[in-house]
């Protein structure tokens, strides 16, 4: 009877947890072009890049791996999807999605933004205020990081840690977990890559302690660890010139002093020169150590246990710039349960990753053969046209476009 009662309690607790878990947004693009009815393209610019539904050049499953792909080079992209507004107060917030840079991306964003309910989707742009920006960003060899930016009191705050993103051609799963205790975790491919607290890893709040403005180092504070030995004296024979006349030099036989002036031998380094004399160093008996500036409580600091809270989460958007298009976004999830996100990740990305890798290898073999054929054709036909160099670095202008786009996002 006792065992049955315990089992019933465990079952009820499990059911309660299951019932409480809420999925606020999920998008897998499994119904063809119907996705266009759920996503709104911004009209703020007239030349935004076009999105297309595809599983890409290689995939693990032709249908399950379909997502929205950037299709035009050197373009800004802006599209978003709305869901029922909610607050994450008192609950975890999990944001998760997959990114596939099958184009060997050189410079471009792969992140998402989470917006409040008052966003005008048709006017979404780089300056639109958001709650969270999360995901990979790549530009050249220097920028390969995961952005985690939170908006707090109208200002965007960047994470102080450097989180490396994946930069290969495969699909990767990115997960952000934000907890009510104001801790966070970032996962890539369902593996933790970073964690910590909002207060420590973002400059949202003023410092708890500041240097005491009234404190000054005492004038008699001796912070010299070593000092000159007062008993040490310079040897009498120390002073030697740095250079001396070359003793082996001889005046040329044709030297004419009337025409050439007085002959002087060339100067050479003095082998007996010892440099500038320095007294020996001894321990300073008055050494007090390095003076440490005293700190006091910062009067401007005030703890805030609601930094994690966003009151009206309602839109997920893709607002980014790409030099070389081809990135595929898929398997979006916004929920309040970490286990739900882990399972969804394994059911989607997890089920197709191995097959995708196999197909990637096959694709490379095929591409290599096709490339050889194309090169032979080019030589025979004398075709001078060149395709894109996949290893080419973005131009300075393209990098500036990307930097400008990201700076707008960070402001």
mmCIF file of C-alpha atoms in Angstrom:
data_model
loop_
_atom_site.group_PDB
_atom_site.id
_atom_site.type_symbol
_atom_site.label_atom_id
_atom_site.label_comp_id
_atom_site.label_asym_id
_atom_site.label_seq_id
_atom_site.Cartn_x
_atom_site.Cartn_y
_atom_site.Cartn_z
ATOM 1 C CA UNK A 1 0.000 0.000 0.000
ATOM 2 C CA UNK A 2 2.822 2.377 0.906
ATOM 3 C CA UNK A 3 4.606 1.597 -2.399
ATOM 4 C CA UNK A 4 1.426 2.300 -4.348
ATOM 5 C CA UNK A 5 0.965 5.611 -2.557
ATOM 6 C CA UNK A 6 4.544 6.673 -3.298
ATOM 7 C CA UNK A 7 4.171 5.621 -6.934
ATOM 8 C CA UNK A 8 0.974 7.640 -7.204
ATOM 9 C CA UNK A 9 2.669 10.732 -5.793
ATOM 10 C CA UNK A 10 5.578 10.363 -8.235
ATOM 11 C CA UNK A 11 3.147 9.906 -11.120
ATOM 12 C CA UNK A 12 1.140 12.970 -10.128
ATOM 13 C CA UNK A 13 4.327 15.026 -9.786
ATOM 14 C CA UNK A 14 5.457 13.882 -13.232
ATOM 15 C CA UNK A 15 2.076 14.754 -14.720
ATOM 16 C CA UNK A 16 2.162 18.150 -13.025
ATOM 17 C CA UNK A 17 5.571 18.891 -14.524
ATOM 18 C CA UNK A 18 4.354 17.741 -17.934
ATOM 19 C CA UNK A 19 1.231 19.870 -17.732
ATOM 20 C CA UNK A 20 3.185 22.916 -16.594
ATOM 21 C CA UNK A 21 5.666 22.691 -19.481
ATOM 22 C CA UNK A 22 4.579 25.135 -22.189
ATOM 23 C CA UNK A 23 5.738 25.420 -25.780
ATOM 24 C CA UNK A 24 5.095 29.000 -26.856
ATOM 25 C CA UNK A 25 6.447 28.718 -30.376
ATOM 26 C CA UNK A 26 7.523 25.875 -32.632
ATOM 27 C CA UNK A 27 8.347 25.986 -36.335
ATOM 28 C CA UNK A 28 9.681 23.116 -38.445
ATOM 29 C CA UNK A 29 8.490 24.178 -41.941
ATOM 30 C CA UNK A 30 6.839 20.812 -42.615
ATOM 31 C CA UNK A 31 3.793 22.078 -44.557
ATOM 32 C CA UNK A 32 5.309 23.504 -47.723
ATOM 33 C CA UNK A 33 4.622 27.127 -48.594
ATOM 34 C CA UNK A 34 2.106 27.457 -45.755
ATOM 35 C CA UNK A 35 4.966 28.902 -43.698
ATOM 36 C CA UNK A 36 4.486 32.170 -45.583
ATOM 37 C CA UNK A 37 1.143 32.663 -43.848
ATOM 38 C CA UNK A 38 2.848 32.479 -40.443
ATOM 39 C CA UNK A 39 5.870 34.623 -41.218
ATOM 40 C CA UNK A 40 5.843 38.301 -42.149
ATOM 41 C CA UNK A 41 8.525 39.886 -44.313
ATOM 42 C CA UNK A 42 9.544 43.421 -43.394
ATOM 43 C CA UNK A 43 8.879 46.167 -45.942
ATOM 44 C CA UNK A 44 11.158 48.681 -44.234
ATOM 45 C CA UNK A 45 13.666 48.276 -47.075
ATOM 46 C CA UNK A 46 12.769 47.683 -50.706
ATOM 47 C CA UNK A 47 15.728 45.413 -51.408
ATOM 48 C CA UNK A 48 15.598 42.828 -48.620
ATOM 49 C CA UNK A 49 16.888 39.399 -49.614
ATOM 50 C CA UNK A 50 14.445 36.658 -50.607
ATOM 51 C CA UNK A 51 13.824 33.624 -48.397
ATOM 52 C CA UNK A 52 13.189 30.204 -49.905
ATOM 53 C CA UNK A 53 12.112 26.871 -48.426
ATOM 54 C CA UNK A 54 14.685 24.125 -48.971
ATOM 55 C CA UNK A 55 16.650 21.336 -47.319
ATOM 56 C CA UNK A 56 19.742 22.603 -49.120
ATOM 57 C CA UNK A 57 22.430 20.952 -51.208
ATOM 58 C CA UNK A 58 22.800 18.066 -48.767
ATOM 59 C CA UNK A 59 20.638 16.844 -45.898
ATOM 60 C CA UNK A 60 19.811 13.978 -43.602
ATOM 61 C CA UNK A 61 16.106 13.932 -44.501
ATOM 62 C CA UNK A 62 14.710 15.688 -47.573
ATOM 63 C CA UNK A 63 11.535 16.817 -45.770
ATOM 64 C CA UNK A 64 12.512 17.090 -42.100
ATOM 65 C CA UNK A 65 15.573 19.200 -42.906
ATOM 66 C CA UNK A 66 13.658 21.822 -44.875
ATOM 67 C CA UNK A 67 13.995 25.325 -43.491
ATOM 68 C CA UNK A 68 14.077 28.917 -44.688
ATOM 69 C CA UNK A 69 17.240 29.838 -46.569
ATOM 70 C CA UNK A 70 18.838 33.141 -47.506
ATOM 71 C CA UNK A 71 19.070 33.115 -51.304
ATOM 72 C CA UNK A 72 20.735 36.351 -52.463
ATOM 73 C CA UNK A 73 24.271 37.540 -51.768
ATOM 74 C CA UNK A 74 25.120 40.835 -50.058
ATOM 75 C CA UNK A 75 21.615 41.502 -48.750
ATOM 76 C CA UNK A 76 19.844 42.364 -45.538
ATOM 77 C CA UNK A 77 17.135 39.905 -44.487
ATOM 78 C CA UNK A 78 14.151 40.576 -42.247
ATOM 79 C CA UNK A 79 11.310 38.154 -41.512
ATOM 80 C CA UNK A 80 9.415 37.348 -38.312
ATOM 81 C CA UNK A 81 6.683 35.167 -36.836
ATOM 82 C CA UNK A 82 4.240 36.088 -34.071
ATOM 83 C CA UNK A 83 2.834 33.971 -31.254
ATOM 84 C CA UNK A 84 0.669 34.506 -28.177
ATOM 85 C CA UNK A 85 2.363 37.034 -25.838
ATOM 86 C CA UNK A 86 3.722 35.661 -22.570
ATOM 87 C CA UNK A 87 5.964 36.586 -19.660
ATOM 88 C CA UNK A 88 8.796 34.356 -18.499
ATOM 89 C CA UNK A 89 8.382 35.535 -14.898
ATOM 90 C CA UNK A 90 9.049 32.688 -12.478
ATOM 91 C CA UNK A 91 9.862 30.178 -15.227
ATOM 92 C CA UNK A 92 12.816 29.199 -17.376
ATOM 93 C CA UNK A 93 12.943 30.617 -20.889
ATOM 94 C CA UNK A 94 14.411 28.362 -23.575
ATOM 95 C CA UNK A 95 15.172 29.659 -27.080
ATOM 96 C CA UNK A 96 16.387 27.053 -29.553
ATOM 97 C CA UNK A 97 16.904 26.700 -33.313
ATOM 98 C CA UNK A 98 19.178 25.125 -35.913
ATOM 99 C CA UNK A 99 21.529 26.907 -38.315
ATOM 100 C CA UNK A 100 23.237 25.440 -41.362
ATOM 101 C CA UNK A 101 25.890 27.501 -43.181
ATOM 102 C CA UNK A 102 26.195 25.181 -46.161
ATOM 103 C CA UNK A 103 27.667 27.998 -48.294
ATOM 104 C CA UNK A 104 30.913 28.148 -46.264
ATOM 105 C CA UNK A 105 29.796 31.493 -44.902
ATOM 106 C CA UNK A 106 32.400 34.258 -45.015
ATOM 107 C CA UNK A 107 30.533 37.137 -43.394
ATOM 108 C CA UNK A 108 26.998 37.134 -42.045
ATOM 109 C CA UNK A 109 24.673 36.663 -39.111
ATOM 110 C CA UNK A 110 22.990 33.436 -38.057
ATOM 111 C CA UNK A 111 21.182 34.711 -34.969
ATOM 112 C CA UNK A 112 17.566 35.247 -33.939
ATOM 113 C CA UNK A 113 15.895 38.102 -32.110
ATOM 114 C CA UNK A 114 13.054 37.852 -29.623
ATOM 115 C CA UNK A 115 10.739 40.881 -29.734
ATOM 116 C CA UNK A 116 7.935 42.294 -27.562
ATOM 117 C CA UNK A 117 4.321 42.227 -28.726
ATOM 118 C CA UNK A 118 4.325 45.843 -29.899
ATOM 119 C CA UNK A 119 6.714 45.133 -32.795
ATOM 120 C CA UNK A 120 5.422 46.266 -36.188
ATOM 121 C CA UNK A 121 6.528 43.252 -38.204
ATOM 122 C CA UNK A 122 6.184 44.984 -41.564
ATOM 123 C CA UNK A 123 8.565 47.679 -40.323
ATOM 124 C CA UNK A 124 11.076 45.463 -38.495
ATOM 125 C CA UNK A 125 14.672 46.602 -39.009
ATOM 126 C CA UNK A 126 18.074 46.776 -37.343
ATOM 127 C CA UNK A 127 17.015 49.502 -34.912
ATOM 128 C CA UNK A 128 13.804 47.777 -33.782
ATOM 129 C CA UNK A 129 13.995 47.250 -30.024
ATOM 130 C CA UNK A 130 14.192 43.599 -29.026
ATOM 131 C CA UNK A 131 14.379 41.620 -25.794
ATOM 132 C CA UNK A 132 17.032 39.046 -26.722
ATOM 133 C CA UNK A 133 19.483 38.490 -29.556
ATOM 134 C CA UNK A 134 21.033 35.030 -29.638
ATOM 135 C CA UNK A 135 23.023 32.951 -32.088
ATOM 136 C CA UNK A 136 26.151 32.691 -34.209
ATOM 137 C CA UNK A 137 27.829 35.526 -36.084
ATOM 138 C CA UNK A 138 30.748 35.051 -38.486
ATOM 139 C CA UNK A 139 32.833 37.564 -40.423
ATOM 140 C CA UNK A 140 36.262 36.637 -41.765
ATOM 141 C CA UNK A 141 38.753 34.867 -39.543
ATOM 142 C CA UNK A 142 38.433 37.234 -36.580
ATOM 143 C CA UNK A 143 34.700 37.063 -35.781
ATOM 144 C CA UNK A 144 33.287 33.621 -35.020
ATOM 145 C CA UNK A 145 31.165 34.017 -31.923
ATOM 146 C CA UNK A 146 27.794 33.373 -30.346
ATOM 147 C CA UNK A 147 25.925 36.558 -29.477
ATOM 148 C CA UNK A 148 23.928 36.675 -26.256
ATOM 149 C CA UNK A 149 22.479 40.168 -25.894
ATOM 150 C CA UNK A 150 19.797 41.159 -23.388
ATOM 151 C CA UNK A 151 17.832 44.396 -23.392
ATOM 152 C CA UNK A 152 17.640 45.906 -19.915
ATOM 153 C CA UNK A 153 15.902 49.207 -19.268
ATOM 154 C CA UNK A 154 16.005 50.132 -22.937
ATOM 155 C CA UNK A 155 19.689 49.376 -23.480
ATOM 156 C CA UNK A 156 21.238 46.328 -25.153
ATOM 157 C CA UNK A 157 23.924 44.582 -23.110
ATOM 158 C CA UNK A 158 26.475 42.211 -24.671
ATOM 159 C CA UNK A 159 27.816 39.185 -22.843
ATOM 160 C CA UNK A 160 31.359 39.767 -21.587
ATOM 161 C CA UNK A 161 32.462 36.207 -22.338
ATOM 162 C CA UNK A 162 33.676 35.027 -25.739
ATOM 163 C CA UNK A 163 31.631 32.041 -26.921
ATOM 164 C CA UNK A 164 32.934 30.381 -30.087
ATOM 165 C CA UNK A 165 30.387 29.302 -32.677
ATOM 166 C CA UNK A 166 30.583 26.490 -35.222
ATOM 167 C CA UNK A 167 31.841 27.588 -38.633
ATOM 168 C CA UNK A 168 31.527 24.447 -40.749
ATOM 169 C CA UNK A 169 28.854 23.558 -43.346
ATOM 170 C CA UNK A 170 26.754 21.276 -41.135
ATOM 171 C CA UNK A 171 23.529 21.928 -39.242
ATOM 172 C CA UNK A 172 24.061 22.903 -35.610
ATOM 173 C CA UNK A 173 21.631 23.264 -32.724
ATOM 174 C CA UNK A 174 21.843 26.455 -30.649
ATOM 175 C CA UNK A 175 20.100 26.698 -27.266
ATOM 176 C CA UNK A 176 19.809 29.547 -24.765
ATOM 177 C CA UNK A 177 18.412 28.835 -21.301
ATOM 178 C CA UNK A 178 17.525 31.746 -19.010
ATOM 179 C CA UNK A 179 16.443 30.866 -15.474
ATOM 180 C CA UNK A 180 14.395 32.800 -12.875
ATOM 181 C CA UNK A 181 17.411 32.790 -10.537
ATOM 182 C CA UNK A 182 19.140 34.865 -13.254
ATOM 183 C CA UNK A 183 21.544 32.145 -14.270
ATOM 184 C CA UNK A 184 21.918 31.157 -17.898
ATOM 185 C CA UNK A 185 23.316 28.400 -20.071
ATOM 186 C CA UNK A 186 24.321 28.294 -23.734
ATOM 187 C CA UNK A 187 24.397 24.953 -25.514
ATOM 188 C CA UNK A 188 25.563 23.962 -28.978
ATOM 189 C CA UNK A 189 24.415 20.580 -30.273
ATOM 190 C CA UNK A 190 22.832 19.844 -26.875
ATOM 191 C CA UNK A 191 26.206 20.252 -25.108
ATOM 192 C CA UNK A 192 26.873 23.070 -22.637
ATOM 193 C CA UNK A 193 29.488 25.528 -23.892
ATOM 194 C CA UNK A 194 28.964 28.365 -21.395
ATOM 195 C CA UNK A 195 27.021 29.237 -18.250
ATOM 196 C CA UNK A 196 26.990 31.740 -15.430
ATOM 197 C CA UNK A 197 24.925 34.564 -13.971
ATOM 198 C CA UNK A 198 23.450 37.630 -15.648
ATOM 199 C CA UNK A 199 24.856 39.989 -13.031
ATOM 200 C CA UNK A 200 28.428 38.729 -13.434
ATOM 201 C CA UNK A 201 28.547 38.220 -17.200
ATOM 202 C CA UNK A 202 26.719 41.360 -18.359
ATOM 203 C CA UNK A 203 27.222 44.989 -17.352
ATOM 204 C CA UNK A 204 23.561 45.567 -16.609
ATOM 205 C CA UNK A 205 24.049 46.838 -13.079
ATOM 206 C CA UNK A 206 26.663 49.227 -11.695
ATOM 207 C CA UNK A 207 29.564 47.578 -9.859
ATOM 208 C CA UNK A 208 28.819 46.543 -6.275
ATOM 209 C CA UNK A 209 32.082 48.055 -5.075
ATOM 210 C CA UNK A 210 33.990 51.131 -6.225
ATOM 211 C CA UNK A 211 37.343 52.615 -5.244
ATOM 212 C CA UNK A 212 37.017 54.967 -2.298
ATOM 213 C CA UNK A 213 37.387 58.444 -3.846
ATOM 214 C CA UNK A 214 38.585 59.784 -0.481
ATOM 215 C CA UNK A 215 41.408 57.272 -0.116
ATOM 216 C CA UNK A 216 44.927 58.144 -1.285
ATOM 217 C CA UNK A 217 48.214 56.328 -1.027
ATOM 218 C CA UNK A 218 50.192 57.714 1.972
ATOM 219 C CA UNK A 219 53.178 59.788 0.946
ATOM 220 C CA UNK A 220 55.506 57.642 3.067
ATOM 221 C CA UNK A 221 54.243 54.381 1.574
ATOM 222 C CA UNK A 222 57.291 52.545 0.226
ATOM 223 C CA UNK A 223 56.276 50.104 -2.497
ATOM 224 C CA UNK A 224 59.836 49.377 -3.701
ATOM 225 C CA UNK A 225 60.473 45.658 -3.183
ATOM 226 C CA UNK A 226 64.192 46.066 -3.982
ATOM 227 C CA UNK A 227 66.575 48.961 -3.438
ATOM 228 C CA UNK A 228 70.164 49.984 -4.223
ATOM 229 C CA UNK A 229 72.728 48.544 -1.805
ATOM 230 C CA UNK A 230 74.040 51.657 0.007
ATOM 231 C CA UNK A 231 77.308 49.841 0.799
ATOM 232 C CA UNK A 232 78.039 49.005 -2.805
ATOM 233 C CA UNK A 233 80.528 51.264 -4.607
ATOM 234 C CA UNK A 234 81.612 51.514 -8.197
ATOM 235 C CA UNK A 235 85.076 49.967 -8.802
ATOM 236 C CA UNK A 236 87.774 52.511 -9.588
ATOM 237 C CA UNK A 237 88.642 50.807 -12.878
ATOM 238 C CA UNK A 238 85.013 50.585 -14.024
ATOM 239 C CA UNK A 239 85.007 53.600 -16.315
ATOM 240 C CA UNK A 240 86.105 52.440 -19.727
ATOM 241 C CA UNK A 241 85.176 54.162 -22.997
ATOM 242 C CA UNK A 242 82.537 52.415 -25.117
ATOM 243 C CA UNK A 243 84.726 52.657 -28.247
ATOM 244 C CA UNK A 244 88.483 52.836 -28.807
ATOM 245 C CA UNK A 245 90.717 53.473 -31.822
ATOM 246 C CA UNK A 246 91.388 50.290 -33.759
ATOM 247 C CA UNK A 247 94.936 49.257 -32.669
ATOM 248 C CA UNK A 248 95.408 47.313 -35.895
ATOM 249 C CA UNK A 249 94.546 50.219 -38.150
ATOM 250 C CA UNK A 250 97.385 51.782 -40.163
ATOM 251 C CA UNK A 251 97.509 54.997 -42.099
ATOM 252 C CA UNK A 252 97.251 54.350 -45.844
ATOM 253 C CA UNK A 253 100.552 54.891 -47.683
ATOM 254 C CA UNK A 254 98.962 57.403 -50.032
ATOM 255 C CA UNK A 255 97.415 59.481 -47.248
ATOM 256 C CA UNK A 256 98.132 63.172 -47.867
ATOM 257 C CA UNK A 257 97.627 65.200 -44.696
ATOM 258 C CA UNK A 258 97.663 68.463 -46.640
ATOM 259 C CA UNK A 259 94.709 67.243 -48.733
ATOM 260 C CA UNK A 260 93.098 64.629 -46.504
ATOM 261 C CA UNK A 261 93.689 66.181 -43.107
ATOM 262 C CA UNK A 262 95.084 64.490 -40.028
ATOM 263 C CA UNK A 263 94.634 60.717 -40.217
ATOM 264 C CA UNK A 264 92.707 59.055 -37.395
ATOM 265 C CA UNK A 265 92.240 55.326 -36.966
ATOM 266 C CA UNK A 266 88.713 53.881 -37.131
ATOM 267 C CA UNK A 267 86.875 53.390 -33.840
ATOM 268 C CA UNK A 268 85.889 49.896 -32.684
ATOM 269 C CA UNK A 269 83.930 48.518 -29.711
ATOM 270 C CA UNK A 270 86.000 48.449 -26.550
ATOM 271 C CA UNK A 271 86.221 44.834 -25.298
ATOM 272 C CA UNK A 272 86.814 46.159 -21.755
ATOM 273 C CA UNK A 273 83.703 48.352 -21.751
ATOM 274 C CA UNK A 274 81.337 47.194 -18.991
ATOM 275 C CA UNK A 275 78.404 49.492 -19.570
ATOM 276 C CA UNK A 276 76.804 51.823 -17.075
ATOM 277 C CA UNK A 277 77.530 50.797 -13.510
ATOM 278 C CA UNK A 278 74.528 49.818 -11.427
ATOM 279 C CA UNK A 279 74.701 49.194 -7.676
ATOM 280 C CA UNK A 280 73.638 45.798 -6.393
ATOM 281 C CA UNK A 281 69.985 45.355 -5.445
ATOM 282 C CA UNK A 282 68.978 44.223 -1.984
ATOM 283 C CA UNK A 283 65.639 43.652 -0.250
ATOM 284 C CA UNK A 284 64.076 46.898 0.873
ATOM 285 C CA UNK A 285 63.602 46.703 4.669
ATOM 286 C CA UNK A 286 60.874 49.378 4.463
ATOM 287 C CA UNK A 287 58.890 47.609 1.725
ATOM 288 C CA UNK A 288 55.180 47.605 2.611
ATOM 289 C CA UNK A 289 53.888 45.812 -0.447
ATOM 290 C CA UNK A 290 51.792 47.185 -3.268
ATOM 291 C CA UNK A 291 49.268 49.708 -2.034
ATOM 292 C CA UNK A 292 45.722 48.528 -2.637
ATOM 293 C CA UNK A 293 43.107 51.205 -3.167
ATOM 294 C CA UNK A 294 40.348 50.597 -0.587
ATOM 295 C CA UNK A 295 36.865 49.950 -1.948
ATOM 296 C CA UNK A 296 33.494 51.025 -0.647
ATOM 297 C CA UNK A 297 29.927 50.034 -1.432
ATOM 298 C CA UNK A 298 28.765 51.706 -4.618
ATOM 299 C CA UNK A 299 25.877 54.006 -3.674
ATOM 300 C CA UNK A 300 24.531 53.660 -7.230
ATOM 301 C CA UNK A 301 24.316 49.867 -7.026
ATOM 302 C CA UNK A 302 20.965 48.288 -6.385
ATOM 303 C CA UNK A 303 20.285 44.580 -6.804
ATOM 304 C CA UNK A 304 17.557 43.651 -9.276
ATOM 305 C CA UNK A 305 16.184 40.127 -9.245
ATOM 306 C CA UNK A 306 13.953 40.819 -12.267
ATOM 307 C CA UNK A 307 16.669 41.341 -14.886
ATOM 308 C CA UNK A 308 15.776 38.001 -16.470
ATOM 309 C CA UNK A 309 12.089 38.900 -16.867
ATOM 310 C CA UNK A 310 10.509 39.987 -20.146
ATOM 311 C CA UNK A 311 6.847 40.887 -19.865
ATOM 312 C CA UNK A 312 5.468 40.461 -23.365
ATOM 313 C CA UNK A 313 7.493 38.004 -25.460
ATOM 314 C CA UNK A 314 5.605 37.625 -28.718
ATOM 315 C CA UNK A 315 7.734 37.638 -31.893
ATOM 316 C CA UNK A 316 10.717 35.675 -33.168
ATOM 317 C CA UNK A 317 12.601 37.441 -35.951
ATOM 318 C CA UNK A 318 15.492 36.916 -38.333
ATOM 319 C CA UNK A 319 17.018 40.340 -38.911
ATOM 320 C CA UNK A 320 20.506 40.023 -40.344
ATOM 321 C CA UNK A 321 23.038 40.762 -43.091
ATOM 322 C CA UNK A 322 24.832 38.178 -45.222
ATOM 323 C CA UNK A 323 27.600 38.602 -47.782
ATOM 324 C CA UNK A 324 27.338 35.050 -49.121
ATOM 325 C CA UNK A 325 23.817 33.640 -48.907
ATOM 326 C CA UNK A 326 22.811 30.042 -48.277
ATOM 327 C CA UNK A 327 22.168 29.789 -44.522
ATOM 328 C CA UNK A 328 19.202 27.592 -43.545
ATOM 329 C CA UNK A 329 17.241 28.232 -40.323
ATOM 330 C CA UNK A 330 14.960 25.535 -38.921
ATOM 331 C CA UNK A 331 13.530 23.826 -35.835
ATOM 332 C CA UNK A 332 12.639 26.956 -33.868
ATOM 333 C CA UNK A 333 11.434 26.413 -30.321
ATOM 334 C CA UNK A 334 10.528 28.787 -27.510
ATOM 335 C CA UNK A 335 9.468 26.979 -24.350
ATOM 336 C CA UNK A 336 9.754 26.995 -20.569
ATOM 337 C CA UNK A 337 11.113 23.482 -20.148
ATOM 338 C CA UNK A 338 14.742 22.478 -20.720
ATOM 339 C CA UNK A 339 13.939 18.782 -21.088
ATOM 340 C CA UNK A 340 11.332 19.585 -23.737
ATOM 341 C CA UNK A 341 13.971 21.494 -25.702
ATOM 342 C CA UNK A 342 16.531 18.707 -25.362
ATOM 343 C CA UNK A 343 14.061 16.121 -26.606
ATOM 344 C CA UNK A 344 12.912 18.337 -29.480
ATOM 345 C CA UNK A 345 16.533 18.864 -30.462
ATOM 346 C CA UNK A 346 17.195 15.133 -30.521
ATOM 347 C CA UNK A 347 13.976 14.440 -32.459
ATOM 348 C CA UNK A 348 14.946 16.961 -35.148
ATOM 349 C CA UNK A 349 18.643 17.767 -35.451
ATOM 350 C CA UNK A 350 19.621 14.600 -33.574
ATOM 351 C CA UNK A 351 17.842 12.238 -35.964
ATOM 352 C CA UNK A 352 19.280 13.631 -39.183
ATOM 353 C CA UNK A 353 22.802 14.768 -38.226
ATOM 354 C CA UNK A 354 24.554 11.464 -39.023
ATOM 355 C CA UNK A 355 22.808 11.011 -42.367
ATOM 356 C CA UNK A 356 23.535 14.643 -43.207
ATOM 357 C CA UNK A 357 27.226 14.150 -42.484
ATOM 358 C CA UNK A 358 27.301 11.099 -44.762
ATOM 359 C CA UNK A 359 25.582 13.076 -47.504
ATOM 360 C CA UNK A 360 28.035 15.933 -46.988
ATOM 361 C CA UNK A 361 30.941 13.583 -47.708
ATOM 362 C CA UNK A 362 29.157 12.214 -50.772
ATOM 363 C CA UNK A 363 28.386 15.737 -51.946
ATOM 364 C CA UNK A 364 32.036 16.741 -51.618
ATOM 365 C CA UNK A 365 33.094 13.728 -53.695
ATOM 366 C CA UNK A 366 30.519 14.613 -56.346
ATOM 367 C CA UNK A 367 31.426 18.283 -56.269
ATOM 368 C CA UNK A 368 35.090 17.395 -56.680
ATOM 369 C CA UNK A 369 34.362 15.274 -59.749
ATOM 370 C CA UNK A 370 32.079 17.940 -61.207
ATOM 371 C CA UNK A 371 34.688 20.597 -60.536
ATOM 372 C CA UNK A 372 37.328 18.593 -62.429
ATOM 373 C CA UNK A 373 34.942 18.190 -65.382
ATOM 374 C CA UNK A 374 34.153 21.902 -65.332
ATOM 375 C CA UNK A 375 37.834 22.795 -65.246
ATOM 376 C CA UNK A 376 38.487 20.568 -68.253
ATOM 377 C CA UNK A 377 35.577 22.162 -70.119
ATOM 378 C CA UNK A 378 36.844 25.622 -69.235
ATOM 379 C CA UNK A 379 40.301 24.813 -70.570
ATOM 380 C CA UNK A 380 38.893 23.407 -73.803
ATOM 381 C CA UNK A 381 36.514 26.299 -74.382
ATOM 382 C CA UNK A 382 38.877 28.977 -73.124
ATOM 383 C CA UNK A 383 36.238 30.164 -70.689
ATOM 384 C CA UNK A 384 37.719 32.881 -68.527
ATOM 385 C CA UNK A 385 34.755 33.259 -66.178
ATOM 386 C CA UNK A 386 35.550 32.399 -62.599
ATOM 387 C CA UNK A 387 33.178 31.154 -59.887
ATOM 388 C CA UNK A 388 33.119 32.400 -56.339
ATOM 389 C CA UNK A 389 36.204 31.522 -54.344
ATOM 390 C CA UNK A 390 34.781 29.719 -51.333
ATOM 391 C CA UNK A 391 37.842 30.576 -49.276
ATOM 392 C CA UNK A 392 37.819 34.245 -50.243
ATOM 393 C CA UNK A 393 37.791 36.762 -47.439
ATOM 394 C CA UNK A 394 34.968 39.338 -47.453
ATOM 395 C CA UNK A 395 35.856 42.727 -48.853
ATOM 396 C CA UNK A 396 36.431 45.667 -46.530
ATOM 397 C CA UNK A 397 33.128 47.154 -47.673
ATOM 398 C CA UNK A 398 31.275 43.910 -46.914
ATOM 399 C CA UNK A 399 32.853 43.662 -43.472
ATOM 400 C CA UNK A 400 31.836 47.256 -42.776
ATOM 401 C CA UNK A 401 28.242 46.410 -43.768
ATOM 402 C CA UNK A 402 28.238 43.471 -41.348
ATOM 403 C CA UNK A 403 29.858 45.486 -38.549
ATOM 404 C CA UNK A 404 27.326 48.282 -39.050
ATOM 405 C CA UNK A 405 24.444 45.800 -38.936
ATOM 406 C CA UNK A 406 25.719 44.182 -35.728
ATOM 407 C CA UNK A 407 26.481 47.552 -34.096
ATOM 408 C CA UNK A 408 22.877 48.600 -34.708
ATOM 409 C CA UNK A 409 21.744 45.363 -33.092
ATOM 410 C CA UNK A 410 23.986 45.947 -30.085
ATOM 411 C CA UNK A 411 22.980 49.568 -29.462
#
